[in-house]
Amino acid sequence: MDLKPMLKPESVAIIGASRDQDKVGHVILQNYINAGYSGRLYAVNKAADEIMGIKAYPSVLKIRDRIDLAVIAIPAQFVPEAMEECGRAKVKSVIVVSGGFAEIGNKDLQDRLVGIAEKYSMPTLGPNCLGVMDPRSRVDTLFLPTYKLSRPQVGGVSFVCQSGAVGSTVLDLISGEGFGLSKFISYGNAAHIDEVDILNYLMEDDETKVIILYVEGIKRGREFIEVAKRITRKKPVVVLKAGRTVAGQAAAHSHTAALAGNYEAHEAIFRQYGFTIAEDLSDLLNFAKILDSEPFPKGNSIGVVTNGGGAGVLVADAIGMSESLVLGGFSNKNTEFLRKSMPPLVNIRNPLDLAGDADGARYDEALQVMGSDDNIDMVLAIILFQTPGTDSKTAAKAISFKEKMSKPMIVLSVGSEYTEMHKIMMESAGLPVYSSPSAAVRSLAELLKYANYRNKK
Amino acid sequence: MTGKLMPLLDYFEGKKLLDRHGIKSVASRYVDSAESAVEFSEGDPIVLKLISGKALHKSKSGLVKLDLRGTEIKRAFAELQEKGKPLKPYRIIAQKMSKGGVEVIMGGRTDPQFGKLILLGLGGIYVEVFKDFALRACPITKQDAEEMIAQLKSRDVITFNGKNSGMVIQLLLSVSKMLMDNCRIDEIDLNPLILRENGYEAVDIRILTK
């Protein structure tokens, strides 16, 4: 199914656009205006001539323009009629934001919607969804005010989400991360367009480098396997499957009317076809971040540099507990170099503890070794900003190193405001920063796993 | 695997199906008297099992008598006959006792979404205790089979530190092919299947058909 008219529309009609600020249709139109959408925008409202300066029409049939996308935000019982009009007006794609369909037992009403979508070959997203966001084309059908939900910057990560609430929450979190968004697609009840269609589209989408997928239940299993086999050959997919326990599955049923399939079966499929499996929401961000910015490692050995002994031990523990990663040794030449350049209190071993008074210059020498030593495949720099020697110059050193480095490199910085400020600084320069040893090490392990998958099959 | 009440394939039809796919199982025969069980044993230790559609968990219900010789065979046969009264119709099967090795489960089921799935895990009672199993969608490739083994915590136990990996991989591929070739199979349990350094045999076969 071609989702381009939905994601890159040249003209959009908001059906249910309203002057009433409490109406979903009002927020959607407002957001289109706020986002600076540059295409042709129309409001459809039976009772108004004009809304927020946009000309309003009583029906989509009255608009004398080809409409690429109609966003429908009206009560469920009126949706079929509105869709029928869209079909007759040759609208190219539809998003049904409205709820009140299969998720509350109104399966017949949903079937009518699917019937109309099929009759007119009109790709239809939803119902019961947030719709789409594409920061490049400035399309934003979310009915959530921008002051409540920050919008992420432009980037290469596409986020596909069955649940609207999880979608908006994670989107808000993504906006606080260093990576940017390519597409957000919330597909709700998956009545017409489902995850298989969306993955097929994103697989070929050059703007998408990494995909985050949140699913409750996959309906077309065999078709999913077909796209799963191909998509991870081209780009990583980080997946979180809700409905792990029997209780969780019952909840999924009442939520998006999805038949949440057996978790183990889903996990088996994801594993078999090289998906990166997240255990919770924070994994989605942690794994997507490293897959988005870092090159594939050549091997499994980690070089750790730190200005805190304890943090180094925690990281070494996490590496020891991982099934796949090891701490690398340094070459004789590099060991010699470090002996000469480091103060006597620095023990020359991995993790390399630069001591609490380490400054940018000491990090610089240590990172040079990590970058050049063939025994090190990935670099984990622990920078604790609470110590006297570390400041913005240390962060700047790490950034300038990152720019030259051909190996994967990430930073672990644990702390609050001062640390957070430097995290933003480093991440916006494309250096992923993690806030816990296990998150950092697990992310490196997932990067390696995906690299191995790509290199093998 | 889950046990909805579905048609249970006759043990020997199941055994023939395994034979056709080159999957070895332990020597077995239906016996209708204690004497025929003794005759089957040829002096070797044997196992007697009562098979009934009304009792899916044989060992939990005390319907499996292990390592029987001489007079033990007669006593066990009489005991099973007694236990079988409420489980009619039933049959009693005699098998050569399979000793040593590691018990694994190799199984399959039909998932409503993804179709045929294949499972390998540490078997016998451990499959439920440790839940150490790997699952894949069929048909699997050689590499999938390798990864299934690698995924298990018990991988070194099952493969005797890698010595019989090739055999286990081949076995997984055979079971996957059998699942794909026989659409009537809804669920299958080969549990236990006994792996040794130099060989293997399926000791119990349970196949549910659609």
XYZ file of C-alpha atoms in Angstrom, chain A:
457
model
C 0.000 0.000 0.000
C 1.368 3.400 -0.930
C 1.600 5.571 2.156
C 3.285 8.462 0.398
C 0.115 10.578 -0.030
C -0.417 10.222 3.709
C 3.132 11.132 4.744
C 4.016 13.612 2.011
C 0.645 15.139 1.123
C 0.454 18.200 -1.073
C -3.076 18.857 0.118
C -4.860 17.977 3.343
C -8.495 18.185 4.411
C -9.346 18.086 8.108
C -12.844 16.629 8.397
C -14.261 17.705 11.736
C -12.102 20.821 12.023
C -13.762 22.976 14.616
C -13.706 26.378 16.253
C -14.388 24.678 19.566
C -11.003 24.414 21.272
C -12.032 21.251 23.115
C -12.633 19.352 19.875
C -9.972 17.042 18.510
C -10.504 18.529 15.050
C -9.586 21.949 16.408
C -6.261 20.758 17.837
C -5.342 18.913 14.648
C -5.960 21.968 12.472
C -4.137 24.158 14.976
C -1.152 21.780 14.911
C -1.024 21.830 11.119
C -0.882 25.590 11.277
C 1.707 25.566 14.086
C 3.911 23.004 12.355
C 4.110 25.303 9.337
C 2.622 22.816 6.867
C 3.321 24.296 3.468
C 0.782 22.330 1.395
C -2.819 23.293 0.715
C -4.922 23.000 3.844
C -8.727 22.733 3.977
C -11.187 22.525 6.826
C -14.389 20.519 6.499
C -17.194 21.574 8.812
C -20.904 21.606 8.044
C -21.566 24.738 10.110
C -18.634 27.095 9.526
C -17.293 29.121 6.588
C -13.875 29.650 8.023
C -11.870 28.294 10.967
C -8.646 29.884 12.242
C -8.288 31.708 8.958
C -8.694 28.534 6.897
C -11.643 28.317 4.506
C -14.130 25.667 5.593
C -16.306 23.496 3.336
C -19.476 21.595 4.257
C -18.176 18.440 2.560
C -14.943 17.197 1.077
C -16.883 16.913 -2.213
C -17.135 20.685 -2.351
C -13.384 21.257 -2.357
C -12.179 21.955 -5.886
C -8.765 20.396 -5.454
C -7.193 16.932 -5.445
C -6.881 15.908 -1.794
C -3.923 13.681 -0.911
C -4.933 13.159 2.698
C -8.188 13.461 4.604
C -7.957 13.405 8.386
C -11.287 12.351 9.891
C -12.024 13.424 13.471
C -15.792 13.145 13.896
C -17.979 10.803 15.977
C -17.732 7.167 14.858
C -21.245 6.832 13.464
C -20.621 9.616 10.914
C -17.283 8.233 9.721
C -18.608 5.843 7.000
C -20.498 8.675 5.295
C -17.460 10.950 5.431
C -15.301 8.171 3.993
C -17.797 7.491 1.246
C -17.537 11.194 0.299
C -13.726 10.950 0.362
C -13.927 7.985 -1.991
C -16.195 9.829 -4.396
C -13.924 12.880 -4.212
C -10.956 10.602 -5.128
C -9.094 11.416 -1.933
C -5.809 9.479 -2.043
C -5.531 8.473 1.611
C -7.459 8.702 4.863
C -6.607 8.768 8.544
C -9.482 7.990 10.905
C -8.530 9.461 14.257
C -11.956 8.797 15.784
C -12.427 5.969 18.239
C -15.586 3.943 18.864
C -15.010 0.959 16.573
C -13.788 -2.608 17.178
C -11.963 -1.552 20.348
C -15.342 -1.153 22.072
C -17.042 -3.987 20.195
C -18.351 -2.055 17.182
C -16.858 -4.466 14.702
C -19.643 -3.977 12.125
C -18.995 -0.253 11.951
C -15.285 -0.954 11.485
C -16.030 -3.500 8.740
C -18.056 -0.849 6.890
C -15.056 1.469 7.081
C -12.791 -1.242 5.634
C -15.349 -1.967 2.901
C -15.315 1.666 1.779
C -11.502 1.843 1.923
C -11.299 -1.247 -0.291
C -14.041 -0.132 -2.665
C -12.128 3.063 -3.477
C -8.617 1.571 -3.022
C -8.045 4.303 -0.489
C -5.299 3.485 2.053
C -6.891 4.112 5.450
C -5.064 4.377 8.751
C -6.821 3.680 12.058
C -9.485 4.021 13.295
C -8.746 4.890 16.905
C -5.264 6.231 16.252
C -3.134 9.347 16.497
C -2.276 9.272 12.817
C 1.064 10.359 11.450
C 3.851 12.850 11.907
C 6.598 13.596 9.424
C 8.795 16.490 10.482
C 10.220 16.817 6.957
C 6.856 17.360 5.278
C 5.503 19.014 8.448
C 2.542 16.725 8.572
C 1.201 16.323 12.085
C -2.215 14.801 12.666
C -1.730 14.361 16.406
C -4.547 15.811 18.424
C -2.156 16.581 21.278
C -1.255 20.221 21.797
C 2.395 21.039 21.100
C 2.829 22.705 24.488
C 2.025 19.377 26.151
C 3.917 17.086 23.839
C 7.269 18.233 22.508
C 7.853 17.340 18.865
C 11.156 15.603 17.997
C 13.662 17.062 15.570
C 14.158 15.755 12.026
C 16.173 12.553 11.811
C 16.356 8.954 10.699
C 14.298 7.018 13.240
C 10.759 6.008 12.325
C 8.409 5.006 15.092
C 5.503 2.687 14.369
C 3.075 2.320 17.229
C -0.190 0.510 17.644
C -1.122 2.277 20.879
C -1.792 5.994 20.797
C -0.929 6.559 24.447
C 2.383 4.701 24.262
C 3.029 6.472 20.983
C 2.619 9.946 22.371
C 4.602 9.129 25.511
C 7.559 7.709 23.619
C 7.391 10.529 21.095
C 7.670 12.998 23.955
C 10.705 11.054 25.229
C 12.287 10.936 21.753
C 12.116 14.709 21.614
C 14.456 14.741 24.625
C 16.964 12.421 22.944
C 19.738 13.329 20.587
C 18.333 11.429 17.647
C 15.647 12.715 15.344
C 12.459 11.414 13.852
C 11.749 10.380 10.302
C 8.116 9.237 10.613
C 5.699 8.570 13.419
C 2.836 6.279 12.474
C 0.158 5.378 15.009
C -2.098 2.799 13.395
C -4.663 2.056 16.113
C -7.073 -0.737 15.261
C -5.127 -1.682 12.105
C -8.420 -2.165 10.280
C -7.045 -1.484 6.794
C -3.384 -0.526 7.056
C -1.478 -2.733 9.484
C 2.132 -3.192 10.627
C 2.933 -5.320 7.558
C 1.937 -2.494 5.175
C 3.805 0.071 7.236
C 7.007 -1.987 7.452
C 6.872 -2.662 3.714
C 6.687 1.079 3.115
C 9.414 2.045 5.596
C 11.725 -0.669 4.258
C 11.941 1.301 1.000
C 11.883 4.737 2.626
C 15.305 6.330 2.248
C 14.632 8.801 5.052
C 14.263 5.941 7.537
C 17.461 4.446 8.954
C 16.096 2.733 12.059
C 12.582 1.563 12.918
C 11.026 1.403 16.352
C 7.989 -0.882 16.453
C 5.502 -1.209 19.294
C 2.949 -3.946 18.660
C 0.199 -5.555 20.661
C -0.752 -8.312 18.252
C 0.284 -9.220 14.735
C -2.649 -10.297 12.629
C -1.115 -11.411 9.329
C 1.620 -13.664 10.688
C 2.941 -15.204 7.477
C 2.998 -11.852 5.640
C 4.741 -10.374 8.657
C 7.418 -13.073 8.432
C 7.941 -12.233 4.751
C 8.573 -8.538 5.437
C 10.548 -9.375 8.597
C 12.963 -11.512 6.575
C 13.702 -8.667 4.180
C 13.537 -5.529 6.297
C 16.302 -6.388 8.779
C 18.630 -7.015 5.815
C 18.282 -3.300 5.089
C 17.767 -1.555 8.428
C 17.443 -2.388 12.110
C 14.025 -2.769 13.721
C 13.763 -2.362 17.491
C 10.585 -4.024 18.700
C 8.579 -3.983 21.905
C 5.732 -6.478 22.129
C 3.065 -5.772 24.712
C 0.945 -8.571 26.134
C 3.652 -10.776 27.563
C 1.654 -12.426 30.285
C -1.835 -13.872 30.149
C -3.036 -10.866 32.142
C -1.271 -8.581 29.688
C -2.926 -10.351 26.772
C -6.371 -9.866 28.273
C -5.587 -6.170 28.643
C -4.478 -5.975 25.023
C -7.780 -7.449 23.910
C -9.813 -4.781 25.573
C -7.429 -2.084 24.477
C -7.033 -2.068 20.723
C -9.185 -5.074 19.925
C -6.000 -6.823 18.980
C -5.736 -10.493 19.493
C -2.427 -10.263 21.277
C -0.763 -13.417 20.054
C 1.276 -15.663 22.203
C 4.325 -13.695 23.350
C 6.800 -16.527 22.906
C 5.749 -17.032 19.296
C 6.221 -13.345 18.576
C 9.568 -13.298 20.327
C 10.685 -16.346 18.341
C 9.841 -14.624 15.062
C 11.583 -11.402 16.095
C 14.670 -13.309 17.147
C 14.733 -15.489 14.043
C 14.649 -12.500 11.699
C 17.143 -10.246 13.435
C 14.866 -7.798 15.218
C 16.314 -6.024 18.227
C 14.066 -6.999 21.111
C 13.291 -4.357 23.748
C 12.106 -5.313 27.197
C 10.596 -1.948 28.024
C 10.127 1.598 26.759
C 13.589 2.802 27.795
C 15.158 -0.023 25.747
C 13.359 1.291 22.669
C 15.179 4.604 22.986
C 18.507 3.174 24.143
C 18.749 0.624 21.353
C 17.415 2.928 18.623
C 19.956 5.583 19.590
C 23.004 3.356 19.171
C 21.694 1.710 15.999
C 20.970 5.123 14.505
C 24.356 6.694 15.067
C 26.995 3.983 15.374
C 28.845 1.938 12.750
C 28.973 -1.868 12.998
C 31.769 -3.077 15.298
C 34.444 -5.381 13.875
C 34.405 -7.582 16.978
C 33.136 -7.973 20.524
C 35.825 -6.376 22.647
C 35.116 -3.218 24.589
C 37.580 -0.582 25.729
C 36.435 1.317 28.792
C 37.857 4.601 29.969
C 36.567 6.163 33.183
C 37.161 8.858 35.758
C 35.438 6.835 38.472
C 36.738 3.473 39.655
C 33.361 2.237 40.871
C 31.583 3.071 37.650
C 34.331 1.200 35.804
C 33.721 -1.878 37.940
C 29.956 -1.717 37.353
C 30.555 -1.546 33.611
C 33.082 -4.399 33.795
C 30.461 -6.423 35.702
C 27.819 -5.711 33.081
C 30.245 -6.730 30.335
C 31.106 -9.889 32.270
C 27.430 -10.772 32.606
C 26.657 -10.184 28.937
C 26.806 -13.302 26.806
C 28.649 -11.692 23.950
C 30.970 -8.876 25.083
C 34.498 -8.952 26.516
C 36.948 -6.380 27.834
C 39.832 -6.043 25.383
C 43.516 -5.781 26.284
C 45.851 -3.075 24.982
C 48.758 -3.705 22.637
C 52.266 -3.562 24.139
C 52.965 -0.348 22.304
C 49.851 1.305 23.707
C 50.502 -0.019 27.193
C 53.964 1.580 27.016
C 52.520 4.823 25.707
C 49.960 4.971 28.526
C 52.616 4.214 31.171
C 54.572 7.214 30.009
C 51.699 9.616 29.510
C 49.527 8.811 32.530
C 50.334 9.858 36.089
C 51.706 7.016 38.260
C 48.408 6.491 40.086
C 46.724 5.302 36.866
C 46.717 1.522 36.544
C 47.252 0.558 32.920
C 44.474 -1.945 32.382
C 40.947 -2.128 30.991
C 38.750 -0.449 32.314
C 41.285 2.356 32.264
C 40.648 4.378 35.412
C 41.971 7.879 34.768
C 41.310 8.808 38.428
C 39.035 11.423 39.904
C 41.190 14.359 38.831
C 41.144 13.382 35.139
C 40.715 16.309 32.767
C 40.131 16.706 29.057
C 43.813 16.182 28.223
C 43.974 12.847 30.027
C 40.779 11.677 28.310
C 42.326 12.771 25.027
C 45.346 10.484 25.443
C 43.253 7.563 26.689
C 40.771 7.885 23.840
C 43.609 8.005 21.302
C 44.714 4.605 22.520
C 41.166 3.221 22.473
C 40.652 4.518 18.963
C 43.885 3.190 17.514
C 44.300 -0.143 19.318
C 43.279 -3.111 17.147
C 42.361 -5.095 20.256
C 39.493 -2.701 20.948
C 36.362 -2.892 18.776
C 34.025 -0.537 20.659
C 34.692 2.334 23.034
C 32.741 3.133 26.162
C 33.815 6.393 27.760
C 32.540 6.895 31.284
C 32.512 10.586 32.036
C 31.287 11.503 35.489
C 30.751 15.217 35.559
C 30.662 15.492 39.359
C 34.476 15.461 39.628
C 36.562 18.670 39.632
C 38.485 17.899 36.424
C 35.535 17.199 34.148
C 33.631 19.990 32.513
C 32.434 21.097 29.099
C 35.990 20.775 27.754
C 35.925 17.052 28.529
C 32.627 16.713 26.697
C 34.094 18.670 23.784
C 37.115 16.321 23.697
C 34.822 13.313 23.567
C 32.846 14.907 20.736
C 35.913 15.765 18.676
C 37.186 12.242 19.181
C 33.911 10.772 18.115
C 34.118 12.663 14.847
C 37.417 10.987 13.942
C 36.550 7.562 15.291
C 35.618 4.735 12.928
C 34.643 2.437 15.806
C 31.386 2.584 17.724
C 31.707 4.916 20.683
C 29.251 5.752 23.424
C 29.368 7.688 26.675
C 28.077 6.785 30.123
C 27.301 9.805 32.281
C 25.268 9.387 35.433
C 23.921 12.472 37.135
C 21.331 15.213 37.191
C 21.261 18.780 35.889
C 24.912 19.512 35.101
C 25.299 16.033 33.592
C 22.021 16.350 31.688
C 23.255 19.580 30.086
C 26.376 17.825 28.824
C 24.359 14.847 27.696
C 22.358 17.131 25.396
C 25.570 18.728 24.169
C 27.166 15.369 23.294
C 24.048 13.777 21.881
C 23.295 16.672 19.606
C 26.800 16.140 18.209
C 25.880 12.514 17.455
C 27.528 10.869 20.447
C 25.033 8.616 22.262
C 24.979 9.099 26.032
C 23.608 6.544 28.497
C 22.687 7.022 32.110
C 23.173 3.530 33.531
C 25.955 0.949 33.137
C 23.536 -1.810 32.168
C 21.727 0.338 29.578
C 25.073 1.287 28.013
C 26.434 -2.260 27.934
C 23.180 -3.858 26.757
C 22.996 -1.318 23.940
C 26.527 -2.228 22.816
C 25.541 -5.907 22.939
C 22.483 -5.245 20.764
C 24.568 -3.287 18.259
C 26.961 -6.238 18.016
C 24.098 -8.712 17.700
C 22.546 -6.803 14.827
C 25.921 -6.370 13.126
C 26.479 -10.131 13.373
C 23.037 -10.797 11.935
C 23.738 -8.512 8.992
C 27.154 -10.027 8.384
C 25.974 -13.632 8.581
C 22.732 -14.558 6.925
